[in-house]
Amino acid sequence: MPIFDTHCHYNLEPLLNDWQEHWQLAQKNEITHTTIVGTDIQTSRQAIALAKNSENLFAAVGYHPGTFGEHATDFVEGQTVHTERMYAELELIEEELIEMITTENPVAIGEIGLDYYRLRSKGLKREVIVDLQKKAFRLQLEIAAAHNLPVILHVRDQEERTENNAYFDVLEILREHTPSKFVLHCASGPLSYITEAIELGAYVGFDGNITYPSADHLREIFKLTPKDRILLETDAPYLAPELHRGRICEPWMITETAKHLEEELGADLAQIYENSFSFFDIERNDIE
C-alpha cells in the first residue's frame, strides 16, 4: 500500500547530510510522496531546495513557535527586553515567507502555531514570548489565507495548565482566522480541543508515537477523527515508532506506524493516502 508522508524533516540533521539515501530507502518501502516542512526561514529554504530534486517531494514554509524561545537572546540585553527587535523579526519573517511563496510555490504554510510546553525564555518574561508567538501565528495565518494555502499546525502544552493554555489559545485564534485547510500535526491535547478543531475543519496527523503502549490518548484521538481527515506523518528524525524507539526516526519507519493503524485501529490506508492529496491539493502522479 503506497504511503504519503505528510510531515518529514529531510531538511534537518541528522537526515540532511544523507537525505538522498533516506529518500531512496523510503521509496523502496512504498513511500511515494513526502512533504518537507520548514521550522524557520533557513530550513524553509532548505525544504524548497530539496523538493526541487523530485516531482514527488514538496515543501512547506513557516516559522515554528519554539524558535522564538531559542533565539530569545537576540532580543535581550541584561534585564532589558528589546521588543522592537522582536517586531522587526516578524516583519522579516513576513517578507521572507511571501517571497518564497510567490517565487517557489510551496504546498503549505508550516509548521506554525503555539508551543508553551517548555518555554526557553532565557531572561524573557513568559508573557513576552507568548505574545510574540501569537503575533507570529496570526501573521502566518493571514499569509496562508492571502495565498490560499493549507496550514500545518504545531501545538503543544502541558494539558493540566488551566490558564494561558496553548491548545485553547490556538482555538481562539483559529475562530478568528480559520484557514481553508489545516492539520493538527502530531496531534495532542485535550479531547475537547481536538473535537472543536475538527468542527472547525481540522485534519489530524498521526506519528510514530501512536504506536507506544502508553499512547491510549492518541488512539482515542484517532477514533474520533473523521476517516476523510486522517493524515500519516513521520516527523523524522523525531518520534520513531515503538519497534525503533530510542533511535533516530528514519522516513521509511512510517511503514510501522501505518501497519499499527491498520492492524490495531482498523485504519483504511487507501483512504488516508487519498486524504493526503486532498489536503495539499496535489494531483496524484504515482504508478500503482
GROMACS .gro file of C-alpha atoms in nm:
model
  288
    1MET     CA    1   0.000   0.000   0.000
    2PRO     CA    2   0.153   0.338  -0.101
    3ILE     CA    3   0.214   0.599   0.169
    4PHE     CA    4   0.229   0.980   0.157
    5ASP     CA    5   0.448   1.110   0.441
    6THR     CA    6   0.281   1.444   0.502
    7HIS     CA    7   0.536   1.577   0.751
    8CYS     CA    8   0.908   1.499   0.737
    9HIS     CA    9   1.230   1.689   0.803
   10TYR     CA   10   1.482   1.584   0.541
   11ASN     CA   11   1.593   1.945   0.586
   12LEU     CA   12   1.723   1.883   0.940
   13GLU     CA   13   2.022   1.691   1.068
   14PRO     CA   14   2.090   1.406   1.105
   15LEU     CA   15   1.883   1.337   0.791
   16LEU     CA   16   2.004   1.630   0.581
   17ASN     CA   17   2.357   1.510   0.516
   18ASP     CA   18   2.239   1.179   0.366
   19TRP     CA   19   1.890   1.283   0.266
   20GLN     CA   20   1.907   1.121  -0.081
   21GLU     CA   21   1.978   0.780   0.071
   22HIS     CA   22   1.691   0.823   0.317
   23TRP     CA   23   1.455   0.923   0.035
   24GLN     CA   24   1.561   0.626  -0.179
   25LEU     CA   25   1.506   0.385   0.112
   26ALA     CA   26   1.168   0.542   0.178
   27GLN     CA   27   1.066   0.486  -0.184
   28LYS     CA   28   1.171   0.121  -0.160
   29ASN     CA   29   0.923   0.096   0.129
   30GLU     CA   30   0.634   0.239  -0.077
   31ILE     CA   31   0.657   0.599   0.045
   32THR     CA   32   0.564   0.764  -0.284
   33HIS     CA   33   0.534   1.129  -0.177
   34THR     CA   34   0.669   1.344   0.106
   35THR     CA   35   0.619   1.699   0.229
   36ILE     CA   36   0.935   1.851   0.376
   37VAL     CA   37   0.839   2.100   0.646
   38GLY     CA   38   1.023   2.416   0.746
   39THR     CA   39   1.073   2.541   1.101
   40ASP     CA   40   1.231   2.881   1.026
   41ILE     CA   41   1.348   3.077   0.723
   42GLN     CA   42   1.667   2.877   0.672
   43THR     CA   43   1.504   2.534   0.697
   44SER     CA   44   1.213   2.651   0.483
   45ARG     CA   45   1.457   2.748   0.208
   46GLN     CA   46   1.629   2.412   0.254
   47ALA     CA   47   1.292   2.236   0.216
   48ILE     CA   48   1.234   2.420  -0.111
   49ALA     CA   49   1.581   2.329  -0.238
   50LEU     CA   50   1.537   1.959  -0.158
   51ALA     CA   51   1.188   1.943  -0.306
   52LYS     CA   52   1.326   2.053  -0.643
   53ASN     CA   53   1.501   1.716  -0.673
   54SER     CA   54   1.182   1.515  -0.726
   55GLU     CA   55   0.831   1.584  -0.850
   56ASN     CA   56   0.708   1.377  -0.553
   57LEU     CA   57   0.880   1.590  -0.289
   58PHE     CA   58   0.703   1.905  -0.171
   59ALA     CA   59   0.794   2.196   0.056
   60ALA     CA   60   0.608   2.371   0.336
   61VAL     CA   61   0.743   2.701   0.467
   62GLY     CA   62   0.690   2.853   0.809
   63TYR     CA   63   0.831   2.974   1.139
   64HIS     CA   64   0.795   2.730   1.430
   65PRO     CA   65   0.673   2.890   1.756
   66GLY     CA   66   0.951   2.729   1.959
   67THR     CA   67   1.212   2.910   1.752
   68PHE     CA   68   1.140   3.237   1.930
   69GLY     CA   69   1.244   3.086   2.263
   70GLU     CA   70   1.563   2.950   2.111
   71HIS     CA   71   1.652   3.292   1.969
   72ALA     CA   72   1.545   3.487   2.276
   73THR     CA   73   1.898   3.609   2.349
   74ASP     CA   74   1.876   3.811   2.027
   75PHE     CA   75   1.614   4.028   2.195
   76VAL     CA   76   1.767   4.068   2.542
   77GLU     CA   77   2.048   4.276   2.686
   78GLY     CA   78   2.088   4.226   3.058
   79GLN     CA   79   1.743   4.280   3.204
   80THR     CA   80   1.619   4.484   2.907
   81VAL     CA   81   1.380   4.328   2.658
   82HIS     CA   82   1.403   4.493   2.316
   83THR     CA   83   1.055   4.431   2.184
   84GLU     CA   84   1.126   4.643   1.877
   85ARG     CA   85   1.382   4.382   1.769
   86MET     CA   86   1.115   4.114   1.803
   87TYR     CA   87   0.872   4.302   1.585
   88ALA     CA   88   1.143   4.372   1.330
   89GLU     CA   89   1.195   3.995   1.323
   90LEU     CA   90   0.825   3.948   1.250
   91GLU     CA   91   0.847   4.190   0.959
   92LEU     CA   92   1.145   3.998   0.822
   93ILE     CA   93   0.960   3.668   0.856
   94GLU     CA   94   0.665   3.812   0.666
   95GLU     CA   95   0.886   3.941   0.384
   96GLU     CA   96   1.079   3.616   0.352
   97LEU     CA   97   0.772   3.392   0.356
   98ILE     CA   98   0.586   3.597   0.097
   99GLU     CA   99   0.893   3.597  -0.126
  100MET     CA  100   0.920   3.217  -0.102
  101ILE     CA  101   0.550   3.169  -0.165
  102THR     CA  102   0.541   3.391  -0.473
  103THR     CA  103   0.858   3.251  -0.631
  104GLU     CA  104   0.877   2.888  -0.519
  105ASN     CA  105   0.515   2.764  -0.485
  106PRO     CA  106   0.527   2.568  -0.157
  107VAL     CA  107   0.226   2.346  -0.089
  108ALA     CA  108   0.156   2.468   0.266
  109ILE     CA  109   0.245   2.712   0.544
  110GLY     CA  110   0.404   2.530   0.836
  111GLU     CA  111   0.491   2.436   1.078
  112ILE     CA  112   0.338   2.722   1.275
  113GLY     CA  113   0.129   2.755   1.590
  114LEU     CA  114   0.183   2.790   1.965
  115ASP     CA  115   0.415   2.596   2.197
  116TYR     CA  116   0.413   2.673   2.569
  117TYR     CA  117   0.533   2.330   2.680
  118ARG     CA  118   0.888   2.429   2.764
  119LEU     CA  119   0.947   2.796   2.701
  120ARG     CA  120   1.318   2.870   2.672
  121SER     CA  121   1.284   3.228   2.784
  122LYS     CA  122   1.649   3.295   2.873
  123GLY     CA  123   1.554   3.603   3.073
  124LEU     CA  124   1.241   3.696   2.883
  125LYS     CA  125   0.915   3.703   3.069
  126ARG     CA  126   0.682   3.421   2.969
  127GLU     CA  127   0.412   3.663   2.856
  128VAL     CA  128   0.652   3.836   2.617
  129ILE     CA  129   0.733   3.510   2.435
  130VAL     CA  130   0.367   3.403   2.436
  131ASP     CA  131   0.264   3.738   2.288
  132LEU     CA  132   0.529   3.708   2.020
  133GLN     CA  133   0.420   3.354   1.932
  134LYS     CA  134   0.059   3.470   1.900
  135LYS     CA  135   0.155   3.760   1.675
  136ALA     CA  136   0.365   3.533   1.452
  137PHE     CA  137   0.083   3.276   1.439
  138ARG     CA  138  -0.178   3.532   1.334
  139LEU     CA  139   0.059   3.682   1.079
  140GLN     CA  140   0.130   3.346   0.916
  141LEU     CA  141  -0.240   3.252   0.914
  142GLU     CA  142  -0.309   3.576   0.730
  143ILE     CA  143  -0.034   3.495   0.478
  144ALA     CA  144  -0.181   3.147   0.427
  145ALA     CA  145  -0.528   3.293   0.368
  146ALA     CA  146  -0.396   3.552   0.124
  147HIS     CA  147  -0.229   3.279  -0.082
  148ASN     CA  148  -0.494   3.009  -0.032
  149LEU     CA  149  -0.251   2.764   0.126
  150PRO     CA  150  -0.326   2.492   0.383
  151VAL     CA  151  -0.165   2.525   0.726
  152ILE     CA  152   0.040   2.274   0.929
  153LEU     CA  153  -0.013   2.344   1.299
  154HIS     CA  154   0.231   2.266   1.579
  155VAL     CA  155   0.054   2.299   1.914
  156ARG     CA  156   0.194   2.180   2.245
  157ASP     CA  157   0.142   2.249   2.613
  158GLN     CA  158   0.101   2.076   2.945
  159GLU     CA  159  -0.260   1.963   2.936
  160GLU     CA  160  -0.318   2.031   3.304
  161ARG     CA  161  -0.241   2.403   3.260
  162THR     CA  162  -0.565   2.585   3.332
  163GLU     CA  163  -0.470   2.938   3.224
  164ASN     CA  164  -0.299   3.057   2.906
  165ASN     CA  165  -0.311   2.707   2.761
  166ALA     CA  166  -0.168   2.681   2.410
  167TYR     CA  167  -0.439   2.443   2.290
  168PHE     CA  168  -0.723   2.676   2.378
  169ASP     CA  169  -0.531   2.988   2.272
  170VAL     CA  170  -0.495   2.825   1.929
  171LEU     CA  171  -0.868   2.762   1.913
  172GLU     CA  172  -0.938   3.125   1.999
  173ILE     CA  173  -0.713   3.242   1.715
  174LEU     CA  174  -0.848   2.984   1.471
  175ARG     CA  175  -1.201   3.108   1.531
  176GLU     CA  176  -1.082   3.449   1.410
  177HIS     CA  177  -0.860   3.323   1.128
  178THR     CA  178  -0.985   2.982   1.017
  179PRO     CA  179  -0.766   2.852   0.732
  180SER     CA  180  -0.924   2.689   0.428
  181LYS     CA  181  -0.749   2.368   0.541
  182PHE     CA  182  -0.532   2.292   0.840
  183VAL     CA  183  -0.385   1.987   1.011
  184LEU     CA  184  -0.308   1.927   1.376
  185HIS     CA  185   0.046   1.796   1.326
  186CYS     CA  186   0.145   1.523   1.574
  187ALA     CA  187  -0.193   1.556   1.739
  188SER     CA  188  -0.206   1.601   2.116
  189GLY     CA  189  -0.413   1.785   2.372
  190PRO     CA  190  -0.747   1.755   2.548
  191LEU     CA  191  -1.026   1.580   2.359
  192SER     CA  192  -1.239   1.894   2.388
  193TYR     CA  193  -0.971   2.085   2.196
  194ILE     CA  194  -0.944   1.813   1.932
  195THR     CA  195  -1.322   1.799   1.892
  196GLU     CA  196  -1.360   2.173   1.841
  197ALA     CA  197  -1.066   2.184   1.600
  198ILE     CA  198  -1.230   1.908   1.395
  199GLU     CA  199  -1.555   2.108   1.397
  200LEU     CA  200  -1.356   2.399   1.254
  201GLY     CA  201  -1.238   2.167   0.973
  202ALA     CA  202  -0.912   2.024   1.105
  203TYR     CA  203  -0.733   1.729   0.957
  204VAL     CA  204  -0.536   1.532   1.218
  205GLY     CA  205  -0.182   1.400   1.170
  206PHE     CA  206  -0.060   1.084   1.345
  207ASP     CA  207   0.305   0.991   1.402
  208GLY     CA  208   0.511   0.704   1.540
  209ASN     CA  209   0.421   0.786   1.900
  210ILE     CA  210   0.070   0.648   1.845
  211THR     CA  211   0.234   0.302   1.850
  212TYR     CA  212   0.365   0.346   2.206
  213PRO     CA  213   0.194   0.126   2.469
  214SER     CA  214   0.119   0.436   2.678
  215ALA     CA  215  -0.045   0.623   2.388
  216ASP     CA  216  -0.408   0.538   2.463
  217HIS     CA  217  -0.495   0.908   2.449
  218LEU     CA  218  -0.365   0.935   2.092
  219ARG     CA  219  -0.562   0.626   1.997
  220GLU     CA  220  -0.874   0.794   2.137
  221ILE     CA  221  -0.800   1.098   1.920
  222PHE     CA  222  -0.766   0.867   1.620
  223LYS     CA  223  -1.104   0.709   1.686
  224LEU     CA  224  -1.289   1.041   1.699
  225THR     CA  225  -1.123   1.180   1.383
  226PRO     CA  226  -1.334   1.157   1.065
  227LYS     CA  227  -1.187   0.898   0.829
  228ASP     CA  228  -1.152   1.150   0.548
  229ARG     CA  229  -0.937   1.382   0.763
  230ILE     CA  230  -0.667   1.146   0.891
  231LEU     CA  231  -0.309   1.204   0.774
  232LEU     CA  232   0.004   0.995   0.829
  233GLU     CA  233   0.337   1.155   0.929
  234THR     CA  234   0.686   1.058   1.041
  235ASP     CA  235   0.813   1.390   1.182
  236ALA     CA  236   1.151   1.227   1.111
  237PRO     CA  237   1.411   1.250   1.260
  238TYR     CA  238   1.179   1.256   1.563
  239LEU     CA  239   0.926   1.012   1.714
  240ALA     CA  240   1.043   0.673   1.591
  241PRO     CA  241   0.765   0.412   1.628
  242GLU     CA  242   0.775   0.159   1.912
  243LEU     CA  243   0.983  -0.105   1.733
  244HIS     CA  244   1.259   0.153   1.679
  245ARG     CA  245   1.204   0.368   1.986
  246GLY     CA  246   1.519   0.535   2.110
  247ARG     CA  247   1.668   0.551   1.760
  248ILE     CA  248   1.670   0.835   1.513
  249CYS     CA  249   1.342   0.815   1.323
  250GLU     CA  250   1.413   0.744   0.957
  251PRO     CA  251   1.146   0.820   0.696
  252TRP     CA  252   1.094   0.453   0.597
  253MET     CA  253   0.980   0.380   0.953
  254ILE     CA  254   0.641   0.533   0.873
  255THR     CA  255   0.554   0.186   0.744
  256GLU     CA  256   0.547   0.063   1.106
  257THR     CA  257   0.306   0.340   1.201
  258ALA     CA  258   0.083   0.258   0.905
  259LYS     CA  259   0.084  -0.110   0.999
  260HIS     CA  260  -0.018  -0.025   1.357
  261LEU     CA  261  -0.303   0.198   1.240
  262GLU     CA  262  -0.432  -0.067   1.003
  263GLU     CA  263  -0.397  -0.373   1.226
  264GLU     CA  264  -0.476  -0.224   1.567
  265LEU     CA  265  -0.717   0.056   1.482
  266GLY     CA  266  -0.876  -0.059   1.157
  267ALA     CA  267  -0.743   0.233   0.954
  268ASP     CA  268  -0.816   0.247   0.582
  269LEU     CA  269  -0.470   0.321   0.441
  270ALA     CA  270  -0.606   0.380   0.092
  271GLN     CA  271  -0.839   0.649   0.233
  272ILE     CA  272  -0.553   0.809   0.426
  273TYR     CA  273  -0.344   0.816   0.107
  274GLU     CA  274  -0.622   0.996  -0.078
  275ASN     CA  275  -0.669   1.237   0.214
  276SER     CA  276  -0.307   1.350   0.175
  277PHE     CA  277  -0.351   1.461  -0.185
  278SER     CA  278  -0.677   1.630  -0.097
  279PHE     CA  279  -0.521   1.824   0.190
  280PHE     CA  280  -0.236   1.964  -0.017
  281ASP     CA  281  -0.445   1.990  -0.335
  282ILE     CA  282  -0.188   1.780  -0.521
  283GLU     CA  283  -0.269   1.573  -0.825
  284ARG     CA  284  -0.165   1.209  -0.796
  285ASN     CA  285   0.114   1.101  -1.028
  286ASP     CA  286   0.216   0.770  -0.871
  287ILE     CA  287   0.214   0.445  -1.063
  288GLU     CA  288   0.043   0.157  -0.889
   0.00000   0.00000   0.00000
